Coordinates of C-alpha atoms and ligand atoms in Angstrom, one line a residue:
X1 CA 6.8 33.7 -47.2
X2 CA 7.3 30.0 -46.0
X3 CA 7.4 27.2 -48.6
X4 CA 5.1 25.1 -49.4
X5 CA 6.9 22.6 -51.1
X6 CA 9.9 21.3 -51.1
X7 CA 11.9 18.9 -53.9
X8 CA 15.4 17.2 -53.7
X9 CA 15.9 16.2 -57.1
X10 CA 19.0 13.3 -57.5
X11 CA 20.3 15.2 -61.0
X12 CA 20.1 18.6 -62.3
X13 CA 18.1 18.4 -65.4
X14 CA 15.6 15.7 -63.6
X15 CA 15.5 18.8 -61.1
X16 CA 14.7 21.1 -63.8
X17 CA 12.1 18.7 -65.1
X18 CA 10.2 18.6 -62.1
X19 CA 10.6 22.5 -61.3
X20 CA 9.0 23.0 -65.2
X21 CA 5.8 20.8 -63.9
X22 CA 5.5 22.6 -61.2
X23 CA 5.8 26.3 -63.1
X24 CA 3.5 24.7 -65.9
X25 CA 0.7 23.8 -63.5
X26 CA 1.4 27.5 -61.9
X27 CA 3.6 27.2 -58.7
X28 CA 6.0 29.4 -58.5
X29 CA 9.4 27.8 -58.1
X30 CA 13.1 27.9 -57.7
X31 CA 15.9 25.5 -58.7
X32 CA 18.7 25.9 -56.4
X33 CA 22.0 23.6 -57.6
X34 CA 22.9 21.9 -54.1
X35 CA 22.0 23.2 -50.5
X36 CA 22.1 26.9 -50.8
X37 CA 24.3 29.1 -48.6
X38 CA 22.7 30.8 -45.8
X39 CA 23.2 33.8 -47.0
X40 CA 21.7 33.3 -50.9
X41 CA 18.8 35.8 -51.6
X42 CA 16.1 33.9 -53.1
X43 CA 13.3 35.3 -54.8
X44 CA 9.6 34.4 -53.3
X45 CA 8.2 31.0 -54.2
X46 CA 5.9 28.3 -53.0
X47 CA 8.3 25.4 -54.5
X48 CA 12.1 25.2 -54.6
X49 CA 13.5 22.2 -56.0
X50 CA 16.8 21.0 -54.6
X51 CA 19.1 19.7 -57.4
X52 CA 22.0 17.4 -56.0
X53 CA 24.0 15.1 -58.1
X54 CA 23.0 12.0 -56.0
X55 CA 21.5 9.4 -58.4
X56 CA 24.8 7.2 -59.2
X57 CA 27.1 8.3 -55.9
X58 CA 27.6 5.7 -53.1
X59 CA 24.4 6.0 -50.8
X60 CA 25.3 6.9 -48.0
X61 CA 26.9 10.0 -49.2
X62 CA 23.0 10.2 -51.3
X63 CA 21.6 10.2 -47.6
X64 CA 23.7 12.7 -46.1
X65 CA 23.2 15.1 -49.2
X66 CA 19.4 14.6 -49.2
X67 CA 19.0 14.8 -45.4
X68 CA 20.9 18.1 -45.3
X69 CA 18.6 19.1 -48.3
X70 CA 15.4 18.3 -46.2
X71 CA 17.0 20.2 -43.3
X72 CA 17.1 23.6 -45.4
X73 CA 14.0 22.9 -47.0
X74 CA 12.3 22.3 -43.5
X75 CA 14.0 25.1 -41.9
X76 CA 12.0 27.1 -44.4
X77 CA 8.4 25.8 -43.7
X78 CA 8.0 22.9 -46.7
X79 CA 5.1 21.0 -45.6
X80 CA 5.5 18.1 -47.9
X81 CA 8.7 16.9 -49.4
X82 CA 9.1 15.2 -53.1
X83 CA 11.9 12.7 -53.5
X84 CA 12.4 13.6 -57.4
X85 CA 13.7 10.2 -58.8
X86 CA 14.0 9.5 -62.4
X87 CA 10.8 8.5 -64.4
X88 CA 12.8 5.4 -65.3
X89 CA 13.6 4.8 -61.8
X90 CA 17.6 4.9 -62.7
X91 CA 19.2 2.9 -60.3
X92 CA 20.6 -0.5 -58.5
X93 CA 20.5 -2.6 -55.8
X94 CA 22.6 -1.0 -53.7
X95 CA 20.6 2.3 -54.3
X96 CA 19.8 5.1 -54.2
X97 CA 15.9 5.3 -54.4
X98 CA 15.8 3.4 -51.2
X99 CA 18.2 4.4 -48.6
X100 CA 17.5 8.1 -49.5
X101 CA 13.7 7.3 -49.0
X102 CA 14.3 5.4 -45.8
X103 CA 16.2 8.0 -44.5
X104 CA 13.9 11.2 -45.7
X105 CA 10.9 8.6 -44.2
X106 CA 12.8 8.5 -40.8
X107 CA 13.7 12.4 -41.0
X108 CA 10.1 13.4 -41.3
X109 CA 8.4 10.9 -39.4
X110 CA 6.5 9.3 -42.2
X111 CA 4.6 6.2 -41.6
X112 CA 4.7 5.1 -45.5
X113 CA 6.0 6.6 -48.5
X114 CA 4.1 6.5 -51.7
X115 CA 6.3 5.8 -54.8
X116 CA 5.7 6.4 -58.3
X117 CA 8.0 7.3 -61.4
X118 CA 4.9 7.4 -63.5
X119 CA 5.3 10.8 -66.3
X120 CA 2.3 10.0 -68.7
X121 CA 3.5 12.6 -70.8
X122 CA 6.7 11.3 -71.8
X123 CA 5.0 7.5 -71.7
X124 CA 5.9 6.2 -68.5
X125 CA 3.2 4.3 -67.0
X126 CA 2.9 2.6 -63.8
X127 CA 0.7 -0.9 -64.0
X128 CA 0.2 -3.6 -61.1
X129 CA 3.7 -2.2 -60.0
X130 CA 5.6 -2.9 -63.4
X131 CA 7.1 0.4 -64.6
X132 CA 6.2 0.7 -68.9
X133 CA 8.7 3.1 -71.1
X134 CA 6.3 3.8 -73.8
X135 CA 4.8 0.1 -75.2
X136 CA 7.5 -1.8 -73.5
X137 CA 8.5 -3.0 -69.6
X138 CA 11.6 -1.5 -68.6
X139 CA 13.2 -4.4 -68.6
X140 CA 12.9 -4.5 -72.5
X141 CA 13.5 -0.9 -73.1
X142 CA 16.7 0.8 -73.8
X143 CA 17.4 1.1 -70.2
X144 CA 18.3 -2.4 -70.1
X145 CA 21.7 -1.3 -71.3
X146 CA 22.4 1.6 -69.2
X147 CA 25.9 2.0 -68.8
X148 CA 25.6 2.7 -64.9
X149 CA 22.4 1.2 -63.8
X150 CA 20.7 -1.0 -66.1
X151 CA 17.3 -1.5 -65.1
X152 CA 16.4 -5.3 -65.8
X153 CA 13.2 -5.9 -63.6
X154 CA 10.3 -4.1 -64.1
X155 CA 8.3 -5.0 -61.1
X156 CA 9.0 -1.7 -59.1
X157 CA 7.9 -3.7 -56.1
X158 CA 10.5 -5.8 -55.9
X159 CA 13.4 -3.9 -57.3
X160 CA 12.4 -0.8 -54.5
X161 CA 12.7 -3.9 -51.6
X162 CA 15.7 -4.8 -53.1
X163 CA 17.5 -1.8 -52.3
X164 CA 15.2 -0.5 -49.1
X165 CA 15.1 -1.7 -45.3
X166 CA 11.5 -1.6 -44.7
X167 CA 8.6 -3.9 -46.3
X168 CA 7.4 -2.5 -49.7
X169 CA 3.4 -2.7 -50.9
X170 CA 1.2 -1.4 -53.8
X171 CA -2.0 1.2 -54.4
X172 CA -3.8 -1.0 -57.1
X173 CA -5.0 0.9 -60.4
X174 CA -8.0 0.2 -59.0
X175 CA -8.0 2.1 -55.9
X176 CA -6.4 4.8 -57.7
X177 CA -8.8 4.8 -60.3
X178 CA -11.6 5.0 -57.5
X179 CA -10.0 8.8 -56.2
X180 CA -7.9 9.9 -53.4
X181 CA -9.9 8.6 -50.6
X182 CA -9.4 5.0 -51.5
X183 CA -5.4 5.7 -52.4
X184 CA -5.1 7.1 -48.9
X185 CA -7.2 4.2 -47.3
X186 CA -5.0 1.8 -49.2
X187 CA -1.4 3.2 -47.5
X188 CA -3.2 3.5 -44.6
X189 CA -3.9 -0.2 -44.3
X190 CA -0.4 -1.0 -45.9
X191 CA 0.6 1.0 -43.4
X192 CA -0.9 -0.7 -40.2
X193 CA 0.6 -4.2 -41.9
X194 CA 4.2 -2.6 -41.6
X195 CA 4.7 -1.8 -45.1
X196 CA 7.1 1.6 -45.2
X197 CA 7.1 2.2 -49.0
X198 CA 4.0 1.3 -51.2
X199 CA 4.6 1.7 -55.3
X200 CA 1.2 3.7 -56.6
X201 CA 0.2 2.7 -60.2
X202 CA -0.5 5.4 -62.6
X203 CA -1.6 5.5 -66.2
X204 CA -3.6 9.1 -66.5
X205 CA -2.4 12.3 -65.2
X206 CA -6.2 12.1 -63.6
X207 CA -4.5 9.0 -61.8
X208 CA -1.2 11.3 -60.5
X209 CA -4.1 13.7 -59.6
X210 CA -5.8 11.4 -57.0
X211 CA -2.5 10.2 -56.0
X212 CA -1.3 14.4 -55.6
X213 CA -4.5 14.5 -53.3
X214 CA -3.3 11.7 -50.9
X215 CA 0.5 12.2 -50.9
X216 CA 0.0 15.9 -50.2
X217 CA -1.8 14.9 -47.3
X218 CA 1.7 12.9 -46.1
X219 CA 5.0 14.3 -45.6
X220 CA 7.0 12.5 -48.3
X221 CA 6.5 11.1 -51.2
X222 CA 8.9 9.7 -54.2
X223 CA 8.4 10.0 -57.7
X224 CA 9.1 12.5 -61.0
X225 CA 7.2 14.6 -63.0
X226 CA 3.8 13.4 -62.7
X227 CA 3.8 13.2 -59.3
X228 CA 4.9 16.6 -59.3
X229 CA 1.7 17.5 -61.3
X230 CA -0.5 15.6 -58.8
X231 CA 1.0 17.4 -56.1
X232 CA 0.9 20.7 -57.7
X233 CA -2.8 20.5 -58.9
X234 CA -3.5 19.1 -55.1
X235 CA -1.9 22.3 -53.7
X236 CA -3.4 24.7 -55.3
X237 CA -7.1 23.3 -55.1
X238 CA -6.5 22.9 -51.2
X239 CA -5.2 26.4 -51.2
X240 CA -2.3 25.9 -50.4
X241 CA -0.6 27.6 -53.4
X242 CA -1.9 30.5 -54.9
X243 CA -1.6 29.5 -59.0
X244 CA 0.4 31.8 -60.8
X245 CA 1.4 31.9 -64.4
X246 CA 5.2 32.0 -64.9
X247 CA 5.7 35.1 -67.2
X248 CA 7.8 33.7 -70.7
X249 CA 8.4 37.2 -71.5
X250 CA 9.9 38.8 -68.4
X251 CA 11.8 36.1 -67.7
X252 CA 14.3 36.3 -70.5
X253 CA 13.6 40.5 -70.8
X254 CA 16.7 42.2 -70.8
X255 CA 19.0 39.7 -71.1
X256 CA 21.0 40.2 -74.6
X257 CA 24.6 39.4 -75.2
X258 CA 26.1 35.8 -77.1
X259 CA 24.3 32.8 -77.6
X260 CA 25.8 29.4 -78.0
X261 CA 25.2 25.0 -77.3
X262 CA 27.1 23.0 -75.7
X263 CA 26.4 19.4 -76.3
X264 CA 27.8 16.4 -74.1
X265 CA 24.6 14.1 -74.5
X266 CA 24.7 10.9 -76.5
X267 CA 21.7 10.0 -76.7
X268 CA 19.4 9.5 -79.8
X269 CA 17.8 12.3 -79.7
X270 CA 20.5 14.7 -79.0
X271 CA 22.6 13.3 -82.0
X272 CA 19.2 14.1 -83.8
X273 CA 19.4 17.8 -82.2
X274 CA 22.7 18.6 -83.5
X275 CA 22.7 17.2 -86.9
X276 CA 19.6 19.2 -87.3
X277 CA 21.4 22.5 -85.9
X278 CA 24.1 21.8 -88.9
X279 CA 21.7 23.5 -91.1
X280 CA 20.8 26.6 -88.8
X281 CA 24.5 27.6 -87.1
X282 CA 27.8 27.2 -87.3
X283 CA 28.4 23.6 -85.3
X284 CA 31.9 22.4 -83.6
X285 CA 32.6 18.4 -83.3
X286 CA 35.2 18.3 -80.4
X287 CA 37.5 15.5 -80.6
X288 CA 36.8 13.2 -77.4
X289 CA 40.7 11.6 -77.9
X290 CA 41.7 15.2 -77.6
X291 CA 39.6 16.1 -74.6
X292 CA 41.2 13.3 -73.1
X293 CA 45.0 13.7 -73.9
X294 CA 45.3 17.6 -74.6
X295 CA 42.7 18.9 -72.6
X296 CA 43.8 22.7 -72.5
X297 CA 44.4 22.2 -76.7
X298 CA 41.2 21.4 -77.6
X299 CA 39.4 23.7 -75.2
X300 CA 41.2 26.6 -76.1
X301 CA 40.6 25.9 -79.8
X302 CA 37.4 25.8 -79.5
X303 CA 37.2 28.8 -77.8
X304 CA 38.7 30.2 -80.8
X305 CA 36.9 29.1 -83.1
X306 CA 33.5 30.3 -80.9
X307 CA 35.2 33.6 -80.5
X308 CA 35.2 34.7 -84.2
X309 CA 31.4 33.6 -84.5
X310 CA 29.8 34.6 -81.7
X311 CA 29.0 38.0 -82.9
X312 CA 26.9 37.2 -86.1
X313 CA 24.8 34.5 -83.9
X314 CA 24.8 31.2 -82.0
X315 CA 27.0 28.7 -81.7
X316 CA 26.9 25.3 -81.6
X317 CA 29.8 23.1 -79.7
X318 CA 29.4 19.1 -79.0
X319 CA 31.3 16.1 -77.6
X320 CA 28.3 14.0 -78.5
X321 CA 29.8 10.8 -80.6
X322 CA 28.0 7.9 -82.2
X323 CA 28.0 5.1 -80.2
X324 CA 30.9 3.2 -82.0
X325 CA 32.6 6.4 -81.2
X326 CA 32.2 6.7 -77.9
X327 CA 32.7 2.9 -77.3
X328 CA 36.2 3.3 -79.1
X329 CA 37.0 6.0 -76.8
X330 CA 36.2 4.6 -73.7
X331 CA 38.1 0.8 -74.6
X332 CA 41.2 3.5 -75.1
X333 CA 40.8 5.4 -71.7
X334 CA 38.3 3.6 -69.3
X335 CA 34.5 4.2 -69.3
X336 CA 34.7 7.0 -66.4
X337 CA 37.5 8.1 -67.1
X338 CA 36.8 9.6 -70.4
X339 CA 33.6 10.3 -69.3
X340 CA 35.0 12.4 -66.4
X341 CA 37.9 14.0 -68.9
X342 CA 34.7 15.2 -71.7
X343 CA 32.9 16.8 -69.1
X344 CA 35.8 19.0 -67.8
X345 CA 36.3 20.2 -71.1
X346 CA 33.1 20.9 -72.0
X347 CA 32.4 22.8 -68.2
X348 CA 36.0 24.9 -69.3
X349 CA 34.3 25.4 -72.7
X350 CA 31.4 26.9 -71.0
X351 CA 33.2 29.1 -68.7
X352 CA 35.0 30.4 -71.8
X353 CA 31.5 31.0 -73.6
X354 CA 30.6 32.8 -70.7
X355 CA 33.9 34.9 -70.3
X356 CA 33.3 35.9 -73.9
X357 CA 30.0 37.4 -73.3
X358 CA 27.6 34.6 -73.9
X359 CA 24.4 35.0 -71.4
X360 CA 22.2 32.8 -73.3
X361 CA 23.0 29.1 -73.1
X362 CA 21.5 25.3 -73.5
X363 CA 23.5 22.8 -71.9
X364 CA 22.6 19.1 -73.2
X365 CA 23.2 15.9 -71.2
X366 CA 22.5 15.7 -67.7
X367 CA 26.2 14.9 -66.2
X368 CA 27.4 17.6 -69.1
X369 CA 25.0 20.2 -67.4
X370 CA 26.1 19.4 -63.7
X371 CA 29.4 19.7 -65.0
X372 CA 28.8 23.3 -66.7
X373 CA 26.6 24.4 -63.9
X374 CA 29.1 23.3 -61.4
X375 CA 32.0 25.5 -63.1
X376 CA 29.7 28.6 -64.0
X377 CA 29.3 28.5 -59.7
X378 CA 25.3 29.2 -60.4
X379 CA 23.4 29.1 -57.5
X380 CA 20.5 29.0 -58.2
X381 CA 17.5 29.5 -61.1
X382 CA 14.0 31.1 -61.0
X383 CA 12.2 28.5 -63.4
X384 CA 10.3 30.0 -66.4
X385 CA 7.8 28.4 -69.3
X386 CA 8.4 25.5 -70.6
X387 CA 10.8 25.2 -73.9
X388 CA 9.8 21.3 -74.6
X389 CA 8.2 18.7 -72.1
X390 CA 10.9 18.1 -69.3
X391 CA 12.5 21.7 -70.2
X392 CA 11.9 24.7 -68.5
X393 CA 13.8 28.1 -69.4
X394 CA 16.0 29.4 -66.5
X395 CA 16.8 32.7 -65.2
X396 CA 20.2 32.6 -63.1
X397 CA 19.6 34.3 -59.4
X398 CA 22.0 34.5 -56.4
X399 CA 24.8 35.5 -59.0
X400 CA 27.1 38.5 -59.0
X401 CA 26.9 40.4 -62.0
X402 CA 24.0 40.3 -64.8
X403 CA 21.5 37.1 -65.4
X404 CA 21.7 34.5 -67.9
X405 CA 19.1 32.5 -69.5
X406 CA 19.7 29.1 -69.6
X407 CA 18.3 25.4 -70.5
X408 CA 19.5 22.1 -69.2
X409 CA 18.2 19.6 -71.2
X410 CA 17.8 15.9 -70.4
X411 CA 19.5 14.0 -73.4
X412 CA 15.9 12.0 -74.5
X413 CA 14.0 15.3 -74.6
X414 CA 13.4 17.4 -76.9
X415 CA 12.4 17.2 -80.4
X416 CA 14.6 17.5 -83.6
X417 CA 14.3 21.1 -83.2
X418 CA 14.9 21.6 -79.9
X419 CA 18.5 23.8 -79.7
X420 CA 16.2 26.3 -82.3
X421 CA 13.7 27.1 -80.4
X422 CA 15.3 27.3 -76.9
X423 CA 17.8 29.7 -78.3
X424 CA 13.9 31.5 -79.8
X425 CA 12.5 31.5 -76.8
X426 CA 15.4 33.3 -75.1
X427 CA 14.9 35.8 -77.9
X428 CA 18.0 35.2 -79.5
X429 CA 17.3 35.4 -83.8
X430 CA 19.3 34.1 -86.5
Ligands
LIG1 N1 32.4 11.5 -77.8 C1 32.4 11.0 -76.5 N2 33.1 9.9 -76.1 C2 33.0 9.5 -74.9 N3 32.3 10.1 -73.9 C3 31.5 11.1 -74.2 C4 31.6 11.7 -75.6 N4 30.8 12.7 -75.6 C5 30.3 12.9 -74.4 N5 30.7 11.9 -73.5 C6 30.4 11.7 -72.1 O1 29.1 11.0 -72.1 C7 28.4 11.3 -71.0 C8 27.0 11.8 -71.4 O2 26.2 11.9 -70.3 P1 25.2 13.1 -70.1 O3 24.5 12.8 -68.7 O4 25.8 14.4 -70.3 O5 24.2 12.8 -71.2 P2 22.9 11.8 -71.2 O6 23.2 10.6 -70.4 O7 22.4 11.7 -72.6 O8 21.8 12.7 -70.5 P3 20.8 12.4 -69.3 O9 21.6 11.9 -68.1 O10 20.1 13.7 -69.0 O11 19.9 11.3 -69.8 C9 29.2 12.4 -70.2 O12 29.9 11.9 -69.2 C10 30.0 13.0 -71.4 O13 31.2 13.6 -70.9
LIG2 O1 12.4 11.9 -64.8 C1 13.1 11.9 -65.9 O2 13.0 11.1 -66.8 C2 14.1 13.0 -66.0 O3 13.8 14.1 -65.3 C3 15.4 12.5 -65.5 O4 15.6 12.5 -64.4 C4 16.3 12.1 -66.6 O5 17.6 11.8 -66.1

């Protein structure tokens, strides 16, 4: 059956973010981790969402990667393509919002793009262009101190034209507010006055439903998860999609064997996750200094120490550090570097998890994911119910051998509880 819609996601778990919207609001869909092989089997679906590892790369390797992705995803009948894009819009002047839009506008012959990271449900809201992170403008949020792209303009407008070639507009709150017809008469006129890109404002999911209705008329659009549930909704009233309920339980059937974390996120609320954890499993504090200098060391120990648990119930294994931590570390060894060096032993520590016997595992960070996925040589998931907002569970496909079930979790999602009831809801008990 051809596609109907087709997603390059710039990260992993923003992939897997957008593939749970879509599965939530009933479209059947598959996460694929980079362009798949020719040859990959891939069960039916209406959606498959491209994950490449594009957000922080130089752009015009993000180009190439997302052209070839739109290439495959044509090849297979998508009628409308998603940019997926952070719902923070991560990134800089230089890219790589922009160039990949440009490029994916030229591709598919797109007069004007509509762009919006609006996600209402994780509280961010697009107004008069200015991008919100719950009660705050990004430019006062925490992403002001992102360590690759600190975002330090709000007005979406200007920080899209910054990085893009073409003239860059806006679809009013208003319009959207008045339904798809004036949305789609609104780019239509920015259109005509040359305008390639046009932000859309969007405080409601009703708002990301109007704007679903006009962008699925298009061929591209840019945006996260809210878009995604405009587009979905849009789709499947137009008839597109036939809705279908992803099935929790036959997703994860059958799969048994070891269950275990791994942990590279450093965010808030993965430091929350793991110190709750402490009082549900046995939990592993990897020393970062030792990832760094004895690599094969401290990977092997931990295997170890996984090794004699694994049997009486999950494990838990993290990098994670406090920020003074991982500030010390990286003044010793360089920002990337150490970076780099964690996520290589964590990706070897899930290999060896997997080696073990461990089918069921939650990977938590985004780079720490790509890094694990990566390794593991997954190619691709069929995407199940959702686990927390942002966080679908994931049935490996394309594989030799028997399935896994597997999360990737963003590091901000998630509540306190969140390695608990992902390891529940892959019907692991402890
Ligand atoms: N103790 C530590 N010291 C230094 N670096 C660390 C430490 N623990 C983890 N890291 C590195 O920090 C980075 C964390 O990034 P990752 O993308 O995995 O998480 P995140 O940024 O919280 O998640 P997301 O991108 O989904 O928001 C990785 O490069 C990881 O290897
Ligand atoms: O859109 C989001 O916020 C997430 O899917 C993401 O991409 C986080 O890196």
């Amino acid at each position: 059956m051809p596609l109907t819609l087709g997603v390059i996601a710039d990260d992993y778990t923003g992939a897997s973010d957008l593939a749970n919207t879509l599965s939530k609001e009933g479209v059947r869909t598959v996460q694929t981790i980079g362009v798949p092989d020719a040859a990959l089997a891939l069960p039916d679906a209406d959606a498959v969402v491209v994950s490449l590892k594009s957000r922080s790369i130089p752009a015009d390797e993000a180009v190439a990667q997302s052209l070839a992705a739109y290439a495959w995803l044509k090849e297979r009948g998508a009628s409308h393509i998603l940019f997926k894009v952070c719902s923070t819009f991560d990134s800089t002047d230089e890219g790589n919002i922009g160039p990949v839009t440009d490029a994916l506008r030229l591709a598919t012959g797109a007069a004007i793009v509509p762009v919006t990271p609006a996600f209402p449900e994780t509280g961010r809201t697009v107004y008069m262009g200015h991008l919100f992170v719950g009660d705050v403008p990004l430019n006062e949020s925490p992403l002001k101190d992102h360590p690759l792209n600190p975002m330090t303009d709000s007005d979406l407008k200007r920080v899209l034209a910054r990085q893009s070639a073409g003239r860059v507009g806006l679809v009013p709150l208003k319009d959207v507010a008045a339904g798809a017809a004036a949305v789609s008469a609104r780019l239509e006129k920015l259109a005509l006055e040359g305008r390639t890109a046009a932000i859309v404002d969007a405080v409601f999911d009703r708002d990301l439903e109007a704007v679903g209705i006009a962008a699925a008329a298009l061929p591209l659009s840019t945006g996260a998860s809210g878009l995604g549930l405009g587009l979905a909704r849009a789709l499947i009233a137009d008839g597109r999609v036939l809705r279908r309920e992803s099935d929790g339980a036959a997703l994860a059937a059958g799969i048994g064997g070891y269950a275990a974390v791994v942990a590279g996120s450093c965010s808030k609320a993965t430091l929350e996750q793991i110190a709750v954890a402490e009082g549900q499993m046995p939990v592993l504090r990897l020393s970062a200094e030792r990832l760094v200098t004895h690599p094969e060391a401290e990977v092997a120990a931990a295997l170890e120490w996984a090794k004699a648990r694994l049997a009486s119930g999950p494990v838990l294994i993290a990098a994670s550090g406090a920020p003074e931590q991982v500030a010390e570390v990286q003044a010793r060894f360089g920002r990337h570097a150490a970076g780099v060096a964690v996520e290589h032993g964590t990706a070897a520590i899930s290999e060896g998890l997997v080696a073990a016997g461990v089918r069921r595992l939650v990977l938590a960070g985004g780079e720490t994911s790509g890094a694990s996925v990566d390794r593991l040589k997954i190619p691709a998931f069929l995407v199940g119910p959702e686990i927390a907002p942002g966080v679908p569970l994931l049935r490996t496909e394309g594989q030799p051998g028997e399935p896994m079930v597997l999360a990737l979790k963003s590091g901000n999602f998630g509540g306190p509880d969140f390695f608990a009831k992902a390891l529940g809801m892959m019907g692991v008990g402890y």
